[in-house]
């Protein structure tokens, strides 16, 4: 007797664009690194990432943008030069667009 | 009988606090910032809130006075342009104005992210105006 076929997880769910659809029932998660800028003084870099996800419980794709340092330890505050502040602003705008693209949000 | 050896005590030169308190504030600073006294161990490293400053190491514990000028760009998230001026025994060291971002948007939604991006652009424009 052959083993019962387990229902595939995630198949009834709307996947986030870019998901390989082999995701588990925990949901799919697509990460897109938009870019990073260096902090003034510390040498740490701040990375801008766009995340998109969908789970069995939350089948409608959701998404968010995160900005965090590339090294361990959360930075509560950071220093940036005007040039890097503008670069960071441009990356954040890209990330916001990307989240909307990945989640099918209206622009 | 030999004469007693006289040792000469070197008294550190007093700092002229007026050099800092009378110095012009950072442009666009409301002028309400206060002078604060700090003591460093002699390594010349000064910590003032989020700011670090270096003065000439003295090798022994020493006092410096600092003043942080602030032009606030936003309260939530807290974004400002600041400049830390330091007075040590060598005189007044006027710092470089910098953009400081304290905290991030509460949520990472596209809208909140765009608002934060606009805030950074505004802070960059303020800093450029200050340093013109």
PDB file of C-alpha atoms in Angstrom:
ATOM      1  CA  UNK A   1       0.000   0.000   0.000  1.00  0.00           C
ATOM      2  CA  UNK A   2       1.450   3.294  -0.952  1.00  0.00           C
ATOM      3  CA  UNK A   3       1.863   6.026   1.591  1.00  0.00           C
ATOM      4  CA  UNK A   4      -0.876   8.627   1.597  1.00  0.00           C
ATOM      5  CA  UNK A   5      -0.022  11.758  -0.243  1.00  0.00           C
ATOM      6  CA  UNK A   6       0.310  14.607   2.122  1.00  0.00           C
ATOM      7  CA  UNK A   7      -1.422  17.762   1.033  1.00  0.00           C
ATOM      8  CA  UNK A   8       1.049  20.211  -0.297  1.00  0.00           C
ATOM      9  CA  UNK A   9       1.335  23.283   1.815  1.00  0.00           C
ATOM     10  CA  UNK A  10       1.024  26.647   0.374  1.00  0.00           C
ATOM     11  CA  UNK A  11      -0.702  25.505  -2.778  1.00  0.00           C
ATOM     12  CA  UNK A  12      -3.995  27.164  -1.935  1.00  0.00           C
ATOM     13  CA  UNK A  13      -2.362  30.363  -1.042  1.00  0.00           C
ATOM     14  CA  UNK A  14      -1.544  33.404  -3.054  1.00  0.00           C
ATOM     15  CA  UNK A  15       2.225  33.438  -3.141  1.00  0.00           C
ATOM     16  CA  UNK A  16       4.279  36.520  -3.050  1.00  0.00           C
ATOM     17  CA  UNK A  17       5.706  37.271  -6.501  1.00  0.00           C
ATOM     18  CA  UNK A  18       9.228  35.901  -6.558  1.00  0.00           C
ATOM     19  CA  UNK A  19       8.420  33.070  -4.150  1.00  0.00           C
ATOM     20  CA  UNK A  20       9.521  29.667  -5.497  1.00  0.00           C
ATOM     21  CA  UNK A  21       6.208  28.196  -4.137  1.00  0.00           C
ATOM     22  CA  UNK A  22       8.151  25.492  -2.290  1.00  0.00           C
ATOM     23  CA  UNK A  23       7.613  27.400   0.893  1.00  0.00           C
ATOM     24  CA  UNK A  24       6.305  25.672   3.976  1.00  0.00           C
ATOM     25  CA  UNK A  25       3.006  26.241   5.675  1.00  0.00           C
ATOM     26  CA  UNK A  26       4.765  28.920   7.657  1.00  0.00           C
ATOM     27  CA  UNK A  27       4.420  31.030   4.577  1.00  0.00           C
ATOM     28  CA  UNK A  28       6.567  32.443   1.875  1.00  0.00           C
ATOM     29  CA  UNK A  29       8.970  35.235   2.415  1.00  0.00           C
ATOM     30  CA  UNK A  30      10.793  37.189  -0.237  1.00  0.00           C
ATOM     31  CA  UNK A  31      13.609  39.442   0.740  1.00  0.00           C
ATOM     32  CA  UNK A  32      15.049  42.078  -1.485  1.00  0.00           C
ATOM     33  CA  UNK A  33      18.105  43.974  -0.400  1.00  0.00           C
ATOM     34  CA  UNK A  34      17.717  47.435  -1.815  1.00  0.00           C
ATOM     35  CA  UNK A  35      21.086  48.765  -0.768  1.00  0.00           C
ATOM     36  CA  UNK A  36      23.043  50.179   2.094  1.00  0.00           C
ATOM     37  CA  UNK A  37      24.797  53.341   3.179  1.00  0.00           C
ATOM     38  CA  UNK A  38      27.650  53.810   5.606  1.00  0.00           C
ATOM     39  CA  UNK A  39      27.059  55.576   8.869  1.00  0.00           C
ATOM     40  CA  UNK A  40      29.100  58.625   9.672  1.00  0.00           C
ATOM     41  CA  UNK A  41      31.643  57.971  12.483  1.00  0.00           C
ATOM     42  CA  UNK A  42      30.922  54.369  13.288  1.00  0.00           C
ATOM     43  CA  UNK A  43      31.704  52.665   9.994  1.00  0.00           C
ATOM     44  CA  UNK A  44      28.582  50.563  10.386  1.00  0.00           C
ATOM     45  CA  UNK A  45      26.430  50.177   7.327  1.00  0.00           C
ATOM     46  CA  UNK A  46      22.686  50.569   7.291  1.00  0.00           C
ATOM     47  CA  UNK A  47      20.876  48.182   5.021  1.00  0.00           C
ATOM     48  CA  UNK A  48      17.503  48.820   3.444  1.00  0.00           C
ATOM     49  CA  UNK A  49      15.469  45.658   2.835  1.00  0.00           C
ATOM     50  CA  UNK A  50      12.052  45.087   1.378  1.00  0.00           C
ATOM     51  CA  UNK A  51      10.177  42.050   2.706  1.00  0.00           C
ATOM     52  CA  UNK A  52       7.066  40.476   1.307  1.00  0.00           C
ATOM     53  CA  UNK A  53       5.262  37.545   2.876  1.00  0.00           C
ATOM     54  CA  UNK A  54       2.128  35.456   2.802  1.00  0.00           C
ATOM     55  CA  UNK A  55       1.072  32.695   5.167  1.00  0.00           C
ATOM     56  CA  UNK A  56      -1.760  30.180   5.330  1.00  0.00           C
ATOM     57  CA  UNK A  57      -3.334  32.290   8.048  1.00  0.00           C
ATOM     58  CA  UNK A  58      -2.723  35.506   6.179  1.00  0.00           C
ATOM     59  CA  UNK A  59      -3.044  34.556   2.539  1.00  0.00           C
ATOM     60  CA  UNK A  60      -3.087  38.115   1.283  1.00  0.00           C
ATOM     61  CA  UNK A  61       0.502  39.133   0.695  1.00  0.00           C
ATOM     62  CA  UNK A  62       1.801  41.670   3.141  1.00  0.00           C
ATOM     63  CA  UNK A  63       5.022  43.542   3.085  1.00  0.00           C
ATOM     64  CA  UNK A  64       7.224  45.964   4.912  1.00  0.00           C
ATOM     65  CA  UNK A  65      10.505  47.806   4.703  1.00  0.00           C
ATOM     66  CA  UNK A  66      13.243  47.422   7.267  1.00  0.00           C
ATOM     67  CA  UNK A  67      16.301  49.498   7.874  1.00  0.00           C
ATOM     68  CA  UNK A  68      18.942  47.985  10.086  1.00  0.00           C
ATOM     69  CA  UNK A  69      22.679  47.802  10.590  1.00  0.00           C
ATOM     70  CA  UNK A  70      24.606  45.069   8.830  1.00  0.00           C
ATOM     71  CA  UNK A  71      26.409  44.147  12.042  1.00  0.00           C
ATOM     72  CA  UNK A  72      24.939  42.629  15.181  1.00  0.00           C
ATOM     73  CA  UNK A  73      23.336  44.981  17.613  1.00  0.00           C
ATOM     74  CA  UNK A  74      20.440  47.237  16.981  1.00  0.00           C
ATOM     75  CA  UNK A  75      21.377  50.822  16.421  1.00  0.00           C
ATOM     76  CA  UNK A  76      18.975  53.120  18.201  1.00  0.00           C
ATOM     77  CA  UNK A  77      20.254  56.131  16.386  1.00  0.00           C
ATOM     78  CA  UNK A  78      22.606  56.885  13.569  1.00  0.00           C
ATOM     79  CA  UNK A  79      24.534  59.709  11.992  1.00  0.00           C
ATOM     80  CA  UNK A  80      24.483  60.352   8.259  1.00  0.00           C
ATOM     81  CA  UNK A  81      26.022  62.899   5.924  1.00  0.00           C
ATOM     82  CA  UNK A  82      23.689  64.904   3.644  1.00  0.00           C
ATOM     83  CA  UNK A  83      24.791  62.830   0.653  1.00  0.00           C
ATOM     84  CA  UNK A  84      24.087  59.576   2.438  1.00  0.00           C
ATOM     85  CA  UNK A  85      20.819  60.908   3.844  1.00  0.00           C
ATOM     86  CA  UNK A  86      19.670  61.547   0.276  1.00  0.00           C
ATOM     87  CA  UNK A  87      20.937  58.141  -0.910  1.00  0.00           C
ATOM     88  CA  UNK A  88      19.149  56.506   1.992  1.00  0.00           C
ATOM     89  CA  UNK A  89      15.965  58.411   1.147  1.00  0.00           C
ATOM     90  CA  UNK A  90      16.170  57.213  -2.476  1.00  0.00           C
ATOM     91  CA  UNK A  91      16.668  53.619  -1.327  1.00  0.00           C
ATOM     92  CA  UNK A  92      13.707  53.847   1.014  1.00  0.00           C
ATOM     93  CA  UNK A  93      11.530  55.087  -1.825  1.00  0.00           C
ATOM     94  CA  UNK A  94      12.742  52.167  -3.956  1.00  0.00           C
ATOM     95  CA  UNK A  95      12.005  49.778  -1.113  1.00  0.00           C
ATOM     96  CA  UNK A  96       8.492  51.183  -0.651  1.00  0.00           C
ATOM     97  CA  UNK A  97       7.838  50.711  -4.390  1.00  0.00           C
ATOM     98  CA  UNK A  98       9.274  47.198  -4.244  1.00  0.00           C
ATOM     99  CA  UNK A  99       7.058  46.192  -1.324  1.00  0.00           C
ATOM    100  CA  UNK A 100       4.036  47.404  -3.223  1.00  0.00           C
ATOM    101  CA  UNK A 101       5.110  45.529  -6.360  1.00  0.00           C
ATOM    102  CA  UNK A 102       5.682  42.315  -4.417  1.00  0.00           C
ATOM    103  CA  UNK A 103       2.414  42.517  -2.562  1.00  0.00           C
ATOM    104  CA  UNK A 104       0.354  43.724  -5.476  1.00  0.00           C
ATOM    105  CA  UNK A 105      -0.408  46.971  -3.708  1.00  0.00           C
ATOM    106  CA  UNK A 106      -1.656  49.890  -5.673  1.00  0.00           C
ATOM    107  CA  UNK A 107       0.875  52.596  -6.355  1.00  0.00           C
TER     108      UNK A 107
ATOM    109  CA  UNK B   1      73.360  70.285  55.402  1.00  0.00           C
ATOM    110  CA  UNK B   2      71.887  70.263  51.962  1.00  0.00           C
ATOM    111  CA  UNK B   3      69.226  72.695  50.945  1.00  0.00           C
ATOM    112  CA  UNK B   4      65.704  71.327  50.815  1.00  0.00           C
ATOM    113  CA  UNK B   5      64.587  70.306  47.375  1.00  0.00           C
ATOM    114  CA  UNK B   6      61.781  72.463  46.205  1.00  0.00           C
ATOM    115  CA  UNK B   7      59.286  70.839  43.941  1.00  0.00           C
ATOM    116  CA  UNK B   8      57.409  72.994  41.536  1.00  0.00           C
ATOM    117  CA  UNK B   9      53.742  72.244  41.350  1.00  0.00           C
ATOM    118  CA  UNK B  10      52.321  72.714  37.874  1.00  0.00           C
ATOM    119  CA  UNK B  11      48.835  74.126  37.992  1.00  0.00           C
ATOM    120  CA  UNK B  12      46.801  73.457  34.858  1.00  0.00           C
ATOM    121  CA  UNK B  13      45.890  76.618  33.062  1.00  0.00           C
ATOM    122  CA  UNK B  14      42.298  77.636  33.833  1.00  0.00           C
ATOM    123  CA  UNK B  15      39.906  77.351  30.954  1.00  0.00           C
ATOM    124  CA  UNK B  16      38.128  80.427  29.784  1.00  0.00           C
ATOM    125  CA  UNK B  17      34.522  79.211  29.753  1.00  0.00           C
ATOM    126  CA  UNK B  18      33.477  82.376  27.920  1.00  0.00           C
ATOM    127  CA  UNK B  19      35.253  81.022  24.844  1.00  0.00           C
ATOM    128  CA  UNK B  20      32.466  78.462  24.628  1.00  0.00           C
ATOM    129  CA  UNK B  21      29.513  80.286  26.170  1.00  0.00           C
ATOM    130  CA  UNK B  22      30.109  83.393  24.039  1.00  0.00           C
ATOM    131  CA  UNK B  23      30.896  81.480  20.855  1.00  0.00           C
ATOM    132  CA  UNK B  24      28.300  81.691  18.085  1.00  0.00           C
ATOM    133  CA  UNK B  25      25.813  78.841  18.120  1.00  0.00           C
ATOM    134  CA  UNK B  26      25.300  76.625  15.102  1.00  0.00           C
ATOM    135  CA  UNK B  27      23.239  78.468  12.473  1.00  0.00           C
ATOM    136  CA  UNK B  28      19.508  77.711  12.915  1.00  0.00           C
ATOM    137  CA  UNK B  29      20.112  76.677  16.541  1.00  0.00           C
ATOM    138  CA  UNK B  30      17.481  78.325  18.775  1.00  0.00           C
ATOM    139  CA  UNK B  31      20.301  79.213  21.184  1.00  0.00           C
ATOM    140  CA  UNK B  32      18.836  77.467  24.211  1.00  0.00           C
ATOM    141  CA  UNK B  33      21.502  74.764  24.426  1.00  0.00           C
ATOM    142  CA  UNK B  34      23.491  74.614  27.639  1.00  0.00           C
ATOM    143  CA  UNK B  35      27.154  74.071  28.404  1.00  0.00           C
ATOM    144  CA  UNK B  36      27.894  70.802  30.162  1.00  0.00           C
ATOM    145  CA  UNK B  37      31.047  69.782  32.009  1.00  0.00           C
ATOM    146  CA  UNK B  38      32.611  66.381  31.354  1.00  0.00           C
ATOM    147  CA  UNK B  39      35.605  64.657  32.848  1.00  0.00           C
ATOM    148  CA  UNK B  40      37.710  62.294  30.772  1.00  0.00           C
ATOM    149  CA  UNK B  41      40.226  59.829  32.116  1.00  0.00           C
ATOM    150  CA  UNK B  42      43.077  61.417  30.221  1.00  0.00           C
ATOM    151  CA  UNK B  43      42.472  59.465  27.042  1.00  0.00           C
ATOM    152  CA  UNK B  44      40.838  62.501  25.460  1.00  0.00           C
ATOM    153  CA  UNK B  45      37.652  60.644  24.603  1.00  0.00           C
ATOM    154  CA  UNK B  46      34.447  62.494  25.450  1.00  0.00           C
ATOM    155  CA  UNK B  47      31.023  60.865  25.409  1.00  0.00           C
ATOM    156  CA  UNK B  48      28.035  63.171  25.346  1.00  0.00           C
ATOM    157  CA  UNK B  49      24.750  61.384  24.732  1.00  0.00           C
ATOM    158  CA  UNK B  50      25.014  59.827  21.300  1.00  0.00           C
ATOM    159  CA  UNK B  51      28.012  61.930  20.467  1.00  0.00           C
ATOM    160  CA  UNK B  52      31.688  61.189  20.771  1.00  0.00           C
ATOM    161  CA  UNK B  53      34.368  63.817  20.620  1.00  0.00           C
ATOM    162  CA  UNK B  54      38.108  63.637  20.974  1.00  0.00           C
ATOM    163  CA  UNK B  55      40.438  66.175  22.499  1.00  0.00           C
ATOM    164  CA  UNK B  56      44.183  66.006  22.971  1.00  0.00           C
ATOM    165  CA  UNK B  57      44.926  63.252  25.511  1.00  0.00           C
ATOM    166  CA  UNK B  58      46.337  64.667  28.725  1.00  0.00           C
ATOM    167  CA  UNK B  59      47.377  61.425  30.388  1.00  0.00           C
ATOM    168  CA  UNK B  60      45.599  62.466  33.575  1.00  0.00           C
ATOM    169  CA  UNK B  61      41.981  63.049  34.428  1.00  0.00           C
ATOM    170  CA  UNK B  62      40.846  66.326  32.999  1.00  0.00           C
ATOM    171  CA  UNK B  63      37.768  68.446  32.551  1.00  0.00           C
ATOM    172  CA  UNK B  64      36.290  69.722  29.308  1.00  0.00           C
ATOM    173  CA  UNK B  65      33.144  71.664  28.558  1.00  0.00           C
ATOM    174  CA  UNK B  66      30.814  70.802  25.706  1.00  0.00           C
ATOM    175  CA  UNK B  67      27.794  72.373  24.085  1.00  0.00           C
ATOM    176  CA  UNK B  68      25.436  70.555  21.738  1.00  0.00           C
ATOM    177  CA  UNK B  69      23.549  72.820  19.354  1.00  0.00           C
ATOM    178  CA  UNK B  70      20.417  71.250  17.906  1.00  0.00           C
ATOM    179  CA  UNK B  71      18.060  72.131  15.103  1.00  0.00           C
ATOM    180  CA  UNK B  72      15.183  69.661  15.279  1.00  0.00           C
ATOM    181  CA  UNK B  73      13.759  68.473  11.979  1.00  0.00           C
ATOM    182  CA  UNK B  74      11.189  66.040  13.369  1.00  0.00           C
ATOM    183  CA  UNK B  75       9.949  64.831  16.748  1.00  0.00           C
ATOM    184  CA  UNK B  76       8.655  61.421  15.678  1.00  0.00           C
ATOM    185  CA  UNK B  77      10.901  59.863  14.536  1.00  0.00           C
ATOM    186  CA  UNK B  78      13.408  62.092  16.255  1.00  0.00           C
ATOM    187  CA  UNK B  79      15.600  63.628  13.556  1.00  0.00           C
ATOM    188  CA  UNK B  80      17.839  66.625  14.108  1.00  0.00           C
ATOM    189  CA  UNK B  81      20.934  68.390  12.864  1.00  0.00           C
ATOM    190  CA  UNK B  82      23.427  68.893  15.655  1.00  0.00           C
ATOM    191  CA  UNK B  83      26.880  70.252  16.297  1.00  0.00           C
ATOM    192  CA  UNK B  84      29.019  69.455  19.340  1.00  0.00           C
ATOM    193  CA  UNK B  85      31.482  72.163  20.345  1.00  0.00           C
ATOM    194  CA  UNK B  86      34.183  71.287  22.852  1.00  0.00           C
ATOM    195  CA  UNK B  87      36.325  73.519  25.046  1.00  0.00           C
ATOM    196  CA  UNK B  88      39.512  72.032  26.452  1.00  0.00           C
ATOM    197  CA  UNK B  89      42.749  73.549  27.684  1.00  0.00           C
ATOM    198  CA  UNK B  90      43.884  74.093  24.118  1.00  0.00           C
ATOM    199  CA  UNK B  91      40.849  76.214  23.342  1.00  0.00           C
ATOM    200  CA  UNK B  92      37.556  75.905  21.539  1.00  0.00           C
ATOM    201  CA  UNK B  93      36.974  73.137  19.008  1.00  0.00           C
ATOM    202  CA  UNK B  94      33.936  73.800  16.840  1.00  0.00           C
ATOM    203  CA  UNK B  95      32.422  70.529  15.661  1.00  0.00           C
ATOM    204  CA  UNK B  96      31.012  69.514  12.291  1.00  0.00           C
ATOM    205  CA  UNK B  97      27.216  69.649  12.012  1.00  0.00           C
ATOM    206  CA  UNK B  98      25.712  66.209  11.397  1.00  0.00           C
ATOM    207  CA  UNK B  99      22.322  64.647  10.817  1.00  0.00           C
ATOM    208  CA  UNK B 100      21.228  62.429  13.684  1.00  0.00           C
ATOM    209  CA  UNK B 101      18.337  60.010  13.324  1.00  0.00           C
ATOM    210  CA  UNK B 102      16.965  58.585  16.562  1.00  0.00           C
ATOM    211  CA  UNK B 103      14.508  55.808  16.015  1.00  0.00           C
ATOM    212  CA  UNK B 104      12.832  54.576  12.902  1.00  0.00           C
ATOM    213  CA  UNK B 105       9.264  54.767  11.594  1.00  0.00           C
ATOM    214  CA  UNK B 106       6.867  52.785  13.799  1.00  0.00           C
ATOM    215  CA  UNK B 107       5.836  50.551  10.938  1.00  0.00           C
ATOM    216  CA  UNK B 108       7.549  49.564   7.737  1.00  0.00           C
ATOM    217  CA  UNK B 109       4.585  50.286   5.515  1.00  0.00           C
ATOM    218  CA  UNK B 110       5.229  51.843   2.135  1.00  0.00           C
ATOM    219  CA  UNK B 111       3.579  55.074   3.241  1.00  0.00           C
ATOM    220  CA  UNK B 112       5.548  55.359   6.493  1.00  0.00           C
ATOM    221  CA  UNK B 113       8.722  54.536   4.577  1.00  0.00           C
ATOM    222  CA  UNK B 114       8.052  57.287   2.048  1.00  0.00           C
ATOM    223  CA  UNK B 115       7.371  59.775   4.843  1.00  0.00           C
ATOM    224  CA  UNK B 116      10.663  58.798   6.468  1.00  0.00           C
ATOM    225  CA  UNK B 117      12.469  59.247   3.140  1.00  0.00           C
ATOM    226  CA  UNK B 118      11.030  62.763   2.829  1.00  0.00           C
ATOM    227  CA  UNK B 119      12.223  63.478   6.349  1.00  0.00           C
ATOM    228  CA  UNK B 120      15.777  62.449   5.461  1.00  0.00           C
ATOM    229  CA  UNK B 121      15.676  64.672   2.381  1.00  0.00           C
ATOM    230  CA  UNK B 122      14.539  67.568   4.526  1.00  0.00           C
ATOM    231  CA  UNK B 123      17.301  66.935   7.074  1.00  0.00           C
ATOM    232  CA  UNK B 124      19.864  66.909   4.251  1.00  0.00           C
ATOM    233  CA  UNK B 125      18.548  70.256   2.993  1.00  0.00           C
ATOM    234  CA  UNK B 126      18.710  71.736   6.510  1.00  0.00           C
ATOM    235  CA  UNK B 127      22.285  70.570   6.982  1.00  0.00           C
ATOM    236  CA  UNK B 128      23.302  72.041   3.633  1.00  0.00           C
ATOM    237  CA  UNK B 129      21.705  75.345   4.596  1.00  0.00           C
ATOM    238  CA  UNK B 130      23.563  75.320   7.910  1.00  0.00           C
ATOM    239  CA  UNK B 131      26.922  74.595   6.336  1.00  0.00           C
ATOM    240  CA  UNK B 132      26.572  77.093   3.466  1.00  0.00           C
TER     241      UNK B 132
END
